[in-house]
mmCIF file of C-alpha atoms and ligand atoms in Angstrom:
data_model
loop_
_atom_site.group_PDB
_atom_site.id
_atom_site.type_symbol
_atom_site.label_atom_id
_atom_site.label_comp_id
_atom_site.label_asym_id
_atom_site.label_seq_id
_atom_site.Cartn_x
_atom_site.Cartn_y
_atom_site.Cartn_z
ATOM 1 C CA MET A 1 -61.134 -99.937 -166.085
ATOM 2 C CA ALA A 2 -58.864 -100.049 -169.338
ATOM 3 C CA GLN A 3 -59.414 -103.763 -170.977
ATOM 4 C CA GLU A 4 -55.984 -105.209 -170.836
ATOM 5 C CA GLN A 5 -54.283 -105.466 -174.035
ATOM 6 C CA VAL A 6 -52.914 -108.841 -174.717
ATOM 7 C CA VAL A 7 -50.395 -109.867 -177.363
ATOM 8 C CA THR A 8 -49.910 -113.779 -178.515
ATOM 9 C CA PRO A 9 -48.517 -114.634 -181.952
ATOM 10 C CA TRP A 10 -52.388 -115.060 -182.243
ATOM 11 C CA GLU A 11 -54.172 -112.318 -180.552
ATOM 12 C CA VAL A 12 -53.007 -108.499 -180.416
ATOM 13 C CA SER A 13 -55.936 -106.661 -178.609
ATOM 14 C CA GLY A 14 -56.187 -104.197 -175.883
ATOM 15 C CA SER A 15 -58.693 -101.204 -175.564
ATOM 16 C CA GLY A 16 -57.011 -98.458 -177.787
ATOM 17 C CA ALA A 17 -53.184 -98.097 -179.284
ATOM 18 C CA ILE A 18 -50.669 -100.869 -178.111
ATOM 19 C CA ASP A 19 -48.060 -99.753 -175.078
ATOM 20 C CA TYR A 20 -44.856 -100.687 -176.557
ATOM 21 C CA ASP A 21 -43.105 -99.595 -173.355
ATOM 22 C CA LYS A 22 -45.435 -101.497 -171.077
ATOM 23 C CA LEU A 23 -45.001 -104.428 -173.841
ATOM 24 C CA ILE A 24 -41.162 -104.447 -173.201
ATOM 25 C CA SER A 25 -41.542 -104.856 -169.355
ATOM 26 C CA GLN A 26 -44.040 -107.348 -169.603
ATOM 27 C CA PHE A 27 -41.973 -109.023 -171.883
ATOM 28 C CA GLY A 28 -39.006 -108.544 -170.433
ATOM 29 C CA CYS A 29 -37.464 -107.513 -173.732
ATOM 30 C CA GLU A 30 -34.960 -104.502 -173.956
ATOM 31 C CA LYS A 31 -35.034 -101.289 -175.550
ATOM 32 C CA LEU A 32 -33.374 -100.497 -179.072
ATOM 33 C CA GLU A 33 -31.264 -98.007 -177.699
ATOM 34 C CA GLN A 34 -29.577 -95.224 -180.036
ATOM 35 C CA ARG A 35 -26.006 -95.867 -179.260
ATOM 36 C CA LEU A 36 -26.730 -99.739 -180.453
ATOM 37 C CA ILE A 37 -27.473 -98.301 -184.345
ATOM 38 C CA ASP A 38 -24.666 -95.982 -184.146
ATOM 39 C CA ARG A 39 -22.645 -99.013 -183.339
ATOM 40 C CA VAL A 40 -24.979 -101.182 -186.709
ATOM 41 C CA VAL A 41 -23.885 -98.290 -188.420
ATOM 42 C CA LYS A 42 -19.943 -98.196 -187.895
ATOM 43 C CA LEU A 43 -19.646 -101.772 -187.701
ATOM 44 C CA THR A 44 -21.030 -102.423 -191.221
ATOM 45 C CA GLY A 45 -20.420 -99.279 -192.725
ATOM 46 C CA LYS A 46 -24.168 -98.916 -193.985
ATOM 47 C CA ARG A 47 -26.556 -96.157 -193.266
ATOM 48 C CA ALA A 48 -29.004 -97.095 -190.725
ATOM 49 C CA HIS A 49 -32.207 -98.615 -191.888
ATOM 50 C CA THR A 50 -35.149 -96.301 -192.499
ATOM 51 C CA PHE A 51 -36.957 -98.849 -189.631
ATOM 52 C CA LEU A 52 -34.137 -98.305 -187.368
ATOM 53 C CA ARG A 53 -33.460 -94.578 -187.948
ATOM 54 C CA ARG A 54 -37.819 -93.948 -187.094
ATOM 55 C CA GLY A 55 -37.868 -96.767 -184.047
ATOM 56 C CA VAL A 56 -39.766 -99.691 -186.745
ATOM 57 C CA PHE A 57 -37.673 -101.837 -185.205
ATOM 58 C CA PHE A 58 -37.451 -100.857 -181.238
ATOM 59 C CA ALA A 59 -36.720 -103.777 -179.112
ATOM 60 C CA HIS A 60 -34.373 -106.467 -178.519
ATOM 61 C CA ARG A 61 -32.990 -109.259 -176.663
ATOM 62 C CA ASP A 62 -29.026 -109.944 -176.745
ATOM 63 C CA PHE A 63 -28.306 -107.849 -179.651
ATOM 64 C CA GLU A 64 -25.031 -106.188 -178.413
ATOM 65 C CA LYS A 65 -23.918 -109.293 -177.729
ATOM 66 C CA VAL A 66 -24.448 -110.370 -181.432
ATOM 67 C CA LEU A 67 -22.420 -107.030 -182.171
ATOM 68 C CA ASP A 68 -19.766 -107.356 -179.610
ATOM 69 C CA SER A 69 -18.764 -110.803 -181.498
ATOM 70 C CA TYR A 70 -19.345 -109.683 -185.039
ATOM 71 C CA GLU A 71 -17.025 -107.051 -183.535
ATOM 72 C CA LYS A 72 -14.223 -109.701 -182.867
ATOM 73 C CA GLY A 73 -14.719 -111.327 -186.136
ATOM 74 C CA GLU A 74 -17.282 -113.733 -185.215
ATOM 75 C CA LYS A 75 -20.308 -114.084 -187.439
ATOM 76 C CA PHE A 76 -23.859 -115.026 -186.737
ATOM 77 C CA TYR A 77 -26.905 -116.144 -189.091
ATOM 78 C CA LEU A 78 -29.728 -114.595 -189.228
ATOM 79 C CA TYR A 79 -33.665 -116.305 -189.065
ATOM 80 C CA THR A 80 -36.655 -115.119 -190.219
ATOM 81 C CA GLY A 81 -40.490 -117.008 -190.855
ATOM 82 C CA ARG A 82 -44.077 -116.532 -192.210
ATOM 83 C CA GLY A 83 -47.513 -118.583 -191.555
ATOM 84 C CA PRO A 84 -48.799 -119.224 -195.249
ATOM 85 C CA SER A 85 -51.904 -118.464 -194.001
ATOM 86 C CA SER A 86 -52.995 -116.438 -197.345
ATOM 87 C CA GLU A 87 -52.273 -115.520 -201.050
ATOM 88 C CA ALA A 88 -52.916 -111.801 -199.631
ATOM 89 C CA LEU A 89 -49.810 -109.967 -198.598
ATOM 90 C CA HIS A 90 -50.297 -106.098 -197.694
ATOM 91 C CA LEU A 91 -47.569 -104.418 -196.156
ATOM 92 C CA GLY A 92 -46.955 -105.065 -192.559
ATOM 93 C CA HIS A 93 -45.789 -108.409 -193.927
ATOM 94 C CA LEU A 94 -43.546 -107.151 -196.011
ATOM 95 C CA ILE A 95 -41.633 -105.557 -193.246
ATOM 96 C CA PRO A 96 -39.476 -108.037 -191.317
ATOM 97 C CA PHE A 97 -38.557 -109.209 -194.668
ATOM 98 C CA MET A 98 -37.548 -105.599 -196.123
ATOM 99 C CA PHE A 99 -35.474 -105.250 -192.884
ATOM 100 C CA THR A 100 -33.748 -108.917 -192.476
ATOM 101 C CA LYS A 101 -32.789 -108.508 -196.340
ATOM 102 C CA TYR A 102 -31.229 -104.915 -195.444
ATOM 103 C CA LEU A 103 -29.606 -107.088 -192.362
ATOM 104 C CA GLN A 104 -28.175 -109.688 -194.379
ATOM 105 C CA ASP A 105 -26.774 -107.252 -197.224
ATOM 106 C CA ALA A 106 -25.211 -104.870 -194.308
ATOM 107 C CA PHE A 107 -23.569 -107.681 -192.230
ATOM 108 C CA LYS A 108 -23.005 -109.998 -195.158
ATOM 109 C CA VAL A 109 -24.709 -113.081 -193.211
ATOM 110 C CA PRO A 110 -26.768 -115.802 -194.160
ATOM 111 C CA LEU A 111 -30.413 -116.624 -193.487
ATOM 112 C CA VAL A 112 -32.950 -119.120 -193.236
ATOM 113 C CA ILE A 113 -36.862 -118.564 -193.774
ATOM 114 C CA GLN A 114 -38.859 -121.231 -192.302
ATOM 115 C CA LEU A 115 -42.448 -120.900 -193.699
ATOM 116 C CA THR A 116 -44.825 -122.468 -191.023
ATOM 117 C CA ASP A 117 -47.160 -124.616 -193.326
ATOM 118 C CA ASP A 118 -47.836 -127.135 -190.395
ATOM 119 C CA GLU A 119 -48.629 -123.881 -188.076
ATOM 120 C CA LYS A 120 -51.449 -122.459 -190.220
ATOM 121 C CA CYS A 121 -52.451 -126.180 -191.209
ATOM 122 C CA MET A 122 -53.677 -126.742 -187.645
ATOM 123 C CA TRP A 123 -54.357 -122.915 -186.634
ATOM 124 C CA LYS A 124 -56.721 -121.658 -189.816
ATOM 125 C CA ASN A 125 -57.558 -125.222 -190.423
ATOM 126 C CA LEU A 126 -56.418 -125.049 -193.774
ATOM 127 C CA SER A 127 -55.229 -128.410 -195.700
ATOM 128 C CA VAL A 128 -51.901 -129.598 -195.754
ATOM 129 C CA GLU A 129 -51.840 -128.979 -199.156
ATOM 130 C CA GLU A 130 -53.364 -125.866 -199.287
ATOM 131 C CA THR A 131 -51.087 -124.871 -196.909
ATOM 132 C CA LYS A 132 -48.169 -126.149 -199.064
ATOM 133 C CA ARG A 133 -49.676 -124.504 -201.908
ATOM 134 C CA LEU A 134 -49.732 -121.242 -200.197
ATOM 135 C CA ALA A 135 -46.143 -121.299 -198.519
ATOM 136 C CA ARG A 136 -44.562 -121.894 -202.316
ATOM 137 C CA GLU A 137 -46.865 -118.845 -203.418
ATOM 138 C CA ASN A 138 -45.250 -116.765 -200.018
ATOM 139 C CA ALA A 139 -41.889 -118.024 -201.101
ATOM 140 C CA LYS A 140 -42.384 -115.912 -204.616
ATOM 141 C CA ASP A 141 -43.187 -112.903 -202.410
ATOM 142 C CA ILE A 142 -40.688 -113.381 -200.074
ATOM 143 C CA ILE A 143 -38.087 -114.091 -202.918
ATOM 144 C CA ALA A 144 -39.126 -110.811 -204.686
ATOM 145 C CA CYS A 145 -37.818 -108.712 -201.558
ATOM 146 C CA GLY A 146 -34.711 -109.196 -203.531
ATOM 147 C CA PHE A 147 -32.531 -111.589 -200.740
ATOM 148 C CA ASP A 148 -29.507 -113.552 -201.992
ATOM 149 C CA ILE A 149 -29.492 -116.888 -203.433
ATOM 150 C CA SER A 150 -26.081 -117.594 -202.271
ATOM 151 C CA ARG A 151 -26.844 -117.254 -198.499
ATOM 152 C CA THR A 152 -30.793 -117.840 -198.471
ATOM 153 C CA PHE A 153 -32.368 -120.876 -197.555
ATOM 154 C CA ILE A 154 -35.784 -120.818 -197.441
ATOM 155 C CA PHE A 155 -37.761 -124.127 -196.338
ATOM 156 C CA SER A 156 -41.136 -125.265 -195.331
ATOM 157 C CA ASP A 157 -41.919 -127.195 -192.195
ATOM 158 C CA PHE A 158 -44.178 -130.096 -194.452
ATOM 159 C CA GLN A 159 -40.948 -130.055 -196.847
ATOM 160 C CA TYR A 160 -38.156 -129.952 -195.068
ATOM 161 C CA VAL A 161 -38.421 -131.020 -191.223
ATOM 162 C CA GLY A 162 -36.466 -134.419 -190.300
ATOM 163 C CA ARG A 163 -33.398 -135.351 -189.051
ATOM 164 C CA GLY A 164 -30.896 -132.568 -187.390
ATOM 165 C CA PHE A 165 -33.650 -130.473 -187.236
ATOM 166 C CA TYR A 166 -36.358 -132.870 -186.038
ATOM 167 C CA GLU A 167 -33.759 -133.818 -183.282
ATOM 168 C CA ASN A 168 -34.108 -130.548 -181.821
ATOM 169 C CA MET A 169 -37.134 -130.350 -182.280
ATOM 170 C CA ILE A 170 -37.282 -133.668 -179.938
ATOM 171 C CA THR A 171 -34.776 -132.514 -178.100
ATOM 172 C CA ILE A 172 -36.361 -129.093 -177.145
ATOM 173 C CA ALA A 173 -40.052 -130.752 -176.835
ATOM 174 C CA LYS A 174 -38.562 -132.948 -173.791
ATOM 175 C CA SER A 175 -37.575 -129.597 -172.422
ATOM 176 C CA VAL A 176 -40.344 -128.143 -171.814
ATOM 177 C CA THR A 177 -43.234 -129.262 -169.894
ATOM 178 C CA PHE A 178 -46.989 -128.601 -170.602
ATOM 179 C CA ASN A 179 -47.542 -126.377 -167.717
ATOM 180 C CA GLN A 180 -44.541 -123.801 -169.123
ATOM 181 C CA VAL A 181 -46.484 -123.569 -172.351
ATOM 182 C CA LYS A 182 -50.077 -123.504 -170.921
ATOM 183 C CA GLY A 183 -48.414 -120.540 -168.821
ATOM 184 C CA ILE A 184 -46.433 -118.709 -172.292
ATOM 185 C CA PHE A 185 -49.613 -119.339 -175.027
ATOM 186 C CA GLY A 186 -52.248 -119.525 -173.234
ATOM 187 C CA PHE A 187 -52.680 -123.430 -174.305
ATOM 188 C CA ASP A 188 -55.269 -125.373 -172.311
ATOM 189 C CA GLY A 189 -57.190 -128.557 -171.531
ATOM 190 C CA GLU A 190 -59.028 -128.244 -174.986
ATOM 191 C CA SER A 191 -56.239 -127.312 -177.599
ATOM 192 C CA HIS A 192 -55.195 -130.131 -179.272
ATOM 193 C CA ILE A 193 -51.488 -131.929 -179.123
ATOM 194 C CA GLY A 194 -50.053 -130.552 -182.195
ATOM 195 C CA LYS A 195 -50.757 -127.022 -180.817
ATOM 196 C CA ILE A 196 -49.417 -127.695 -177.302
ATOM 197 C CA PHE A 197 -46.077 -128.934 -179.653
ATOM 198 C CA PHE A 198 -45.479 -126.759 -182.288
ATOM 199 C CA PRO A 199 -43.836 -123.831 -180.129
ATOM 200 C CA ALA A 200 -40.417 -126.842 -180.646
ATOM 201 C CA VAL A 201 -40.232 -126.593 -184.532
ATOM 202 C CA GLN A 202 -40.512 -122.662 -184.665
ATOM 203 C CA ALA A 203 -37.482 -123.070 -181.903
ATOM 204 C CA ALA A 204 -35.473 -125.549 -183.876
ATOM 205 C CA PRO A 205 -34.425 -123.137 -186.493
ATOM 206 C CA SER A 206 -33.001 -120.918 -183.899
ATOM 207 C CA PHE A 207 -29.909 -123.621 -183.459
ATOM 208 C CA PRO A 208 -27.511 -124.292 -186.401
ATOM 209 C CA THR A 209 -27.584 -127.854 -185.777
ATOM 210 C CA SER A 210 -30.636 -127.778 -187.320
ATOM 211 C CA PHE A 211 -29.342 -127.256 -190.488
ATOM 212 C CA PRO A 212 -26.832 -129.525 -191.073
ATOM 213 C CA HIS A 213 -26.200 -128.566 -195.256
ATOM 214 C CA LEU A 214 -25.179 -125.418 -193.491
ATOM 215 C CA PHE A 215 -23.602 -125.391 -190.411
ATOM 216 C CA GLY A 216 -22.708 -128.525 -189.621
ATOM 217 C CA THR A 217 -23.342 -130.820 -187.060
ATOM 218 C CA LYS A 218 -21.068 -129.159 -184.217
ATOM 219 C CA SER A 219 -21.113 -125.477 -184.602
ATOM 220 C CA LYS A 220 -22.415 -123.232 -182.002
ATOM 221 C CA ILE A 221 -22.544 -119.854 -184.361
ATOM 222 C CA LYS A 222 -24.941 -117.585 -182.858
ATOM 223 C CA CYS A 223 -28.246 -116.917 -184.354
ATOM 224 C CA LEU A 224 -30.503 -113.748 -185.036
ATOM 225 C CA ILE A 225 -33.849 -113.402 -185.170
ATOM 226 C CA PRO A 226 -35.474 -110.054 -186.809
ATOM 227 C CA CYS A 227 -39.583 -110.344 -186.020
ATOM 228 C CA ALA A 228 -42.369 -108.762 -185.290
ATOM 229 C CA ILE A 229 -43.300 -108.590 -181.447
ATOM 230 C CA ASP A 230 -46.070 -111.087 -180.883
ATOM 231 C CA GLN A 231 -43.106 -113.773 -182.006
ATOM 232 C CA ASP A 232 -41.415 -112.972 -178.679
ATOM 233 C CA PRO A 233 -42.869 -115.577 -176.719
ATOM 234 C CA TYR A 234 -41.678 -118.692 -178.666
ATOM 235 C CA PHE A 235 -38.333 -117.272 -178.654
ATOM 236 C CA ARG A 236 -38.756 -117.081 -174.859
ATOM 237 C CA MET A 237 -39.056 -120.771 -174.510
ATOM 238 C CA THR A 238 -36.360 -120.740 -176.603
ATOM 239 C CA ARG A 239 -34.306 -118.471 -175.092
ATOM 240 C CA ASP A 240 -35.038 -120.514 -171.817
ATOM 241 C CA VAL A 241 -34.314 -124.159 -172.737
ATOM 242 C CA ALA A 242 -31.205 -122.726 -174.654
ATOM 243 C CA PRO A 243 -28.390 -122.990 -172.266
ATOM 244 C CA ARG A 244 -30.071 -126.874 -170.733
ATOM 245 C CA LEU A 245 -29.379 -128.385 -174.155
ATOM 246 C CA GLY A 246 -25.738 -126.346 -174.859
ATOM 247 C CA TYR A 247 -27.226 -124.401 -177.487
ATOM 248 C CA GLN A 248 -26.568 -120.380 -177.255
ATOM 249 C CA LYS A 249 -29.448 -118.511 -176.697
ATOM 250 C CA PRO A 250 -30.737 -116.857 -179.992
ATOM 251 C CA ALA A 251 -30.683 -112.599 -179.752
ATOM 252 C CA LEU A 252 -33.595 -110.899 -181.266
ATOM 253 C CA ILE A 253 -34.468 -107.673 -182.832
ATOM 254 C CA GLU A 254 -38.072 -106.800 -182.817
ATOM 255 C CA SER A 255 -40.896 -104.371 -184.316
ATOM 256 C CA ARG A 256 -43.879 -102.696 -183.500
ATOM 257 C CA PHE A 257 -46.935 -103.530 -185.594
ATOM 258 C CA PHE A 258 -48.032 -102.110 -189.033
ATOM 259 C CA PRO A 259 -51.364 -100.012 -187.880
ATOM 260 C CA ALA A 260 -54.697 -100.311 -190.383
ATOM 261 C CA LEU A 261 -56.113 -97.821 -192.010
ATOM 262 C CA GLN A 262 -58.464 -97.354 -189.880
ATOM 263 C CA GLY A 263 -56.134 -96.722 -186.754
ATOM 264 C CA GLU A 264 -53.846 -97.491 -184.745
ATOM 265 C CA SER A 265 -55.996 -99.134 -182.507
ATOM 266 C CA GLY A 266 -57.773 -101.195 -185.554
ATOM 267 C CA LYS A 267 -56.886 -104.809 -186.862
ATOM 268 C CA MET A 268 -55.271 -105.432 -189.821
ATOM 269 C CA SER A 269 -57.704 -108.334 -191.006
ATOM 270 C CA ALA A 270 -57.480 -110.487 -194.032
ATOM 271 C CA SER A 271 -61.032 -110.393 -194.053
ATOM 272 C CA ASP A 272 -61.500 -107.089 -194.181
ATOM 273 C CA THR A 273 -59.394 -105.473 -197.548
ATOM 274 C CA ASN A 274 -60.525 -102.373 -197.100
ATOM 275 C CA SER A 275 -58.375 -102.142 -194.071
ATOM 276 C CA ALA A 276 -55.213 -102.798 -195.058
ATOM 277 C CA ILE A 277 -53.007 -102.011 -198.668
ATOM 278 C CA TYR A 278 -51.530 -105.580 -200.504
ATOM 279 C CA VAL A 279 -48.532 -105.774 -202.479
ATOM 280 C CA LYS A 280 -51.197 -107.072 -205.155
ATOM 281 C CA ASP A 281 -53.330 -103.745 -204.830
ATOM 282 C CA THR A 282 -53.421 -101.621 -208.358
ATOM 283 C CA GLN A 283 -52.307 -98.428 -208.252
ATOM 284 C CA LYS A 284 -56.001 -97.279 -208.406
ATOM 285 C CA GLU A 285 -56.993 -99.319 -205.373
ATOM 286 C CA ILE A 286 -54.166 -98.155 -203.122
ATOM 287 C CA LYS A 287 -55.352 -94.487 -204.181
ATOM 288 C CA LYS A 288 -58.902 -94.891 -203.038
ATOM 289 C CA LYS A 289 -58.187 -96.703 -199.873
ATOM 290 C CA ILE A 290 -55.883 -93.979 -198.360
ATOM 291 C CA ALA A 291 -58.715 -91.748 -200.466
ATOM 292 C CA ASN A 292 -61.309 -93.399 -197.991
ATOM 293 C CA TYR A 293 -60.305 -95.194 -195.373
ATOM 294 C CA ALA A 294 -57.032 -93.423 -193.755
ATOM 295 C CA LEU A 295 -57.597 -92.240 -190.500
ATOM 296 C CA SER A 296 -57.007 -88.715 -190.795
ATOM 297 C CA GLY A 297 -56.054 -86.376 -187.960
ATOM 298 C CA GLY A 298 -56.452 -83.141 -189.653
ATOM 299 C CA GLY A 299 -59.052 -81.025 -189.683
ATOM 300 C CA ASP A 300 -62.888 -81.955 -190.602
ATOM 301 C CA THR A 301 -63.028 -79.089 -192.921
ATOM 302 C CA LYS A 302 -60.336 -76.597 -195.152
ATOM 303 C CA GLU A 303 -60.851 -74.085 -193.128
ATOM 304 C CA LEU A 304 -60.126 -76.180 -189.522
ATOM 305 C CA GLN A 305 -57.312 -77.564 -190.697
ATOM 306 C CA ARG A 306 -55.871 -74.268 -191.746
ATOM 307 C CA LYS A 307 -56.355 -72.540 -188.469
ATOM 308 C CA ASN A 308 -55.518 -75.588 -186.195
ATOM 309 C CA GLY A 309 -53.441 -78.024 -187.998
ATOM 310 C CA ALA A 310 -53.495 -81.951 -188.034
ATOM 311 C CA ASN A 311 -53.060 -84.332 -185.011
ATOM 312 C CA LEU A 312 -50.114 -86.144 -186.133
ATOM 313 C CA LYS A 313 -50.154 -88.893 -183.404
ATOM 314 C CA VAL A 314 -53.121 -90.859 -184.810
ATOM 315 C CA ASP A 315 -53.007 -89.416 -188.321
ATOM 316 C CA ILE A 316 -52.241 -92.718 -190.408
ATOM 317 C CA PRO A 317 -51.021 -91.191 -193.535
ATOM 318 C CA PHE A 318 -48.631 -89.123 -191.730
ATOM 319 C CA LYS A 319 -47.326 -92.407 -190.047
ATOM 320 C CA TYR A 320 -47.453 -94.977 -192.835
ATOM 321 C CA LEU A 321 -44.868 -92.123 -194.227
ATOM 322 C CA THR A 322 -42.624 -92.852 -191.345
ATOM 323 C CA PHE A 323 -42.614 -96.806 -192.260
ATOM 324 C CA PHE A 324 -41.553 -96.050 -196.106
ATOM 325 C CA LEU A 325 -40.999 -92.593 -196.874
ATOM 326 C CA ASP A 326 -37.258 -92.640 -196.619
ATOM 327 C CA ASP A 327 -36.043 -89.373 -197.045
ATOM 328 C CA ASP A 328 -35.425 -87.581 -193.708
ATOM 329 C CA GLU A 329 -35.932 -84.121 -194.716
ATOM 330 C CA GLU A 330 -38.835 -84.198 -196.861
ATOM 331 C CA LEU A 331 -40.683 -86.390 -193.639
ATOM 332 C CA GLU A 332 -39.945 -83.150 -191.451
ATOM 333 C CA ARG A 333 -41.318 -80.979 -194.404
ATOM 334 C CA ILE A 334 -44.134 -82.779 -194.309
ATOM 335 C CA ARG A 335 -44.396 -82.702 -190.824
ATOM 336 C CA ASP A 336 -43.891 -79.331 -190.332
ATOM 337 C CA GLU A 337 -46.439 -78.097 -193.335
ATOM 338 C CA TYR A 338 -48.733 -80.933 -192.129
ATOM 339 C CA GLY A 339 -48.774 -80.314 -188.957
ATOM 340 C CA SER A 340 -48.989 -77.079 -189.041
ATOM 341 C CA GLY A 341 -51.966 -76.533 -191.502
ATOM 342 C CA ARG A 342 -50.642 -75.994 -194.197
ATOM 343 C CA MET A 343 -50.791 -78.576 -195.663
ATOM 344 C CA LEU A 344 -54.466 -80.359 -196.307
ATOM 345 C CA THR A 345 -55.213 -83.694 -195.939
ATOM 346 C CA GLY A 346 -55.400 -84.701 -199.813
ATOM 347 C CA GLU A 347 -52.105 -83.390 -200.067
ATOM 348 C CA ILE A 348 -50.510 -85.423 -197.516
ATOM 349 C CA LYS A 349 -52.695 -88.260 -198.815
ATOM 350 C CA ASN A 350 -51.303 -87.933 -202.453
ATOM 351 C CA ILE A 351 -47.865 -87.963 -201.523
ATOM 352 C CA LEU A 352 -48.796 -91.488 -198.962
ATOM 353 C CA SER A 353 -50.217 -92.800 -202.431
ATOM 354 C CA ASP A 354 -47.145 -91.928 -204.485
ATOM 355 C CA VAL A 355 -44.881 -93.710 -202.075
ATOM 356 C CA LEU A 356 -46.904 -96.313 -201.361
ATOM 357 C CA TRP A 357 -47.174 -97.228 -205.076
ATOM 358 C CA LYS A 358 -43.591 -97.061 -206.158
ATOM 359 C CA MET A 359 -42.889 -99.547 -203.584
ATOM 360 C CA VAL A 360 -45.884 -101.414 -204.824
ATOM 361 C CA GLU A 361 -45.164 -101.698 -208.306
ATOM 362 C CA GLN A 362 -41.601 -102.524 -207.938
ATOM 363 C CA HIS A 363 -42.516 -105.090 -205.525
ATOM 364 C CA GLN A 364 -45.297 -106.548 -208.200
ATOM 365 C CA GLN A 365 -42.623 -106.645 -210.818
ATOM 366 C CA ALA A 366 -39.711 -108.381 -208.732
ATOM 367 C CA ARG A 367 -42.277 -110.846 -208.161
ATOM 368 C CA LEU A 368 -43.414 -111.128 -211.843
ATOM 369 C CA ALA A 369 -39.741 -112.308 -212.686
ATOM 370 C CA VAL A 370 -39.504 -114.810 -209.957
ATOM 371 C CA THR A 371 -39.828 -118.106 -211.772
ATOM 372 C CA GLU A 372 -40.628 -121.904 -210.237
ATOM 373 C CA GLU A 373 -37.629 -122.830 -210.704
ATOM 374 C CA MET A 374 -35.826 -119.827 -208.077
ATOM 375 C CA VAL A 375 -38.058 -120.805 -205.882
ATOM 376 C CA ASP A 376 -36.901 -124.955 -206.310
ATOM 377 C CA ALA A 377 -33.355 -122.910 -205.835
ATOM 378 C CA PHE A 378 -34.041 -121.143 -202.692
ATOM 379 C CA MET A 379 -35.592 -124.043 -201.331
ATOM 380 C CA ALA A 380 -33.200 -126.730 -202.083
ATOM 381 C CA PRO A 381 -31.442 -128.134 -198.760
ATOM 382 C CA ARG A 382 -27.748 -127.230 -199.779
ATOM 383 C CA GLU A 383 -23.891 -126.358 -199.346
ATOM 384 C CA MET A 384 -24.061 -122.269 -199.698
ATOM 385 C CA PRO A 385 -19.635 -122.059 -199.699
ATOM 386 C CA PHE A 386 -20.009 -118.077 -200.209
ATOM 387 C CA MET A 387 -22.533 -117.345 -197.481
ATOM 388 C CA PHE A 388 -20.295 -115.054 -195.169
ATOM 389 C CA GLU A 389 -17.810 -114.078 -198.420
ATOM 390 C CA LYS A 390 -17.646 -110.194 -198.200
HETATM 391 N N1 LIG B 1 -45.416 -117.662 -186.474
HETATM 392 C C1 LIG B 1 -44.699 -116.671 -187.637
HETATM 393 C C2 LIG B 1 -46.287 -116.698 -188.017
HETATM 394 O O1 LIG B 1 -47.337 -116.780 -188.052
HETATM 395 C C3 LIG B 1 -44.223 -117.791 -188.839
HETATM 396 C C4 LIG B 1 -42.483 -117.787 -187.787
HETATM 397 C C5 LIG B 1 -41.844 -118.960 -187.898
HETATM 398 C C6 LIG B 1 -41.491 -116.696 -187.715
HETATM 399 N N2 LIG B 1 -40.505 -118.625 -187.153
HETATM 400 C C7 LIG B 1 -40.558 -117.783 -187.154
HETATM 401 C C8 LIG B 1 -41.920 -115.215 -187.924
HETATM 402 C C9 LIG B 1 -39.239 -116.633 -186.964
HETATM 403 C C10 LIG B 1 -40.642 -114.496 -187.186
HETATM 404 C C11 LIG B 1 -39.389 -115.481 -186.877
HETATM 405 O O2 LIG B 1 -46.170 -115.653 -189.614
#
């Protein structure tokens, strides 16, 4: 029998590729229908992001309600985050941030970004000092994605948690039993109490009163969370307690995972640098990794490729292009040419190397321009008077 697929915030495994439809029904979220994407385009007057057009963000909870109220002139805020477990971000890590930046620009709304240094201190057994350092380094990569400082607040848990935020954490924590988190996250009697309590920390930013300097102490503004679908358990829990605390349930828009170079069923692992492209890689490294490690669905020899074409269902260069090649016509051309065998594996790999290097080079330049002062400015708890400005 096939091994059951397991998706939690700490583990993604199964016998083959993730079955995303099954995940939607397991988790109880909804499919992101084309109808909703069309509404986003209509409401924002902007072309749908590549990740929407290609189904990278594919599931949601209550996203439609956010659109309904936005249409009536009601605002919302965005909340996303990152667990700073290492300095080396790979392309998969950038996906939620690239998408959140698009949402922020399109809807003109404020954004809070949680850096869970506390989470990684507990799960990765790193020292407090080391996770704080990593949070700051990661903040630079996040800022390099182009967020608007007049509507973006980045915070580290170690630095920021207190007051309204802590009050919400405690209110959440006393509404969730040990049996509930056991069921949702798989904790057991051996899990230390920090882990058992942590879901309250990740839940708190879903409620506007955690940020009194932004929303005051009474706001009921809606929250929309863009994230990878492995974070869903945290927010299932959050949505469950919200009405009991007099808050609105946060809405979610959720993405697939970015596949490892070795293929859809492989896991990108921080310890295997050949499984992923990192934002710090050089052009040469990117070319080499794609040439040597990207799983190909093309024919084993030139003759076989010409004769049978490529299997695009497993081909990693093609999959990576669906994430990052924005030009729809060019992607269709590649699908035809490569799928039919007129294009060879080496050629599609060259195209991919160019596309990725362009993106990575731009990121590296943007990151170089991020100063310590800018990090301080993004991370300062402050009022943001223009956060809803068009
Ligand atoms: N737990 C997430 C991680 O390990 C970080 C995180 C905190 C997050 N809050 C979030 C991710 C909200 C998405 C949305 O990366």
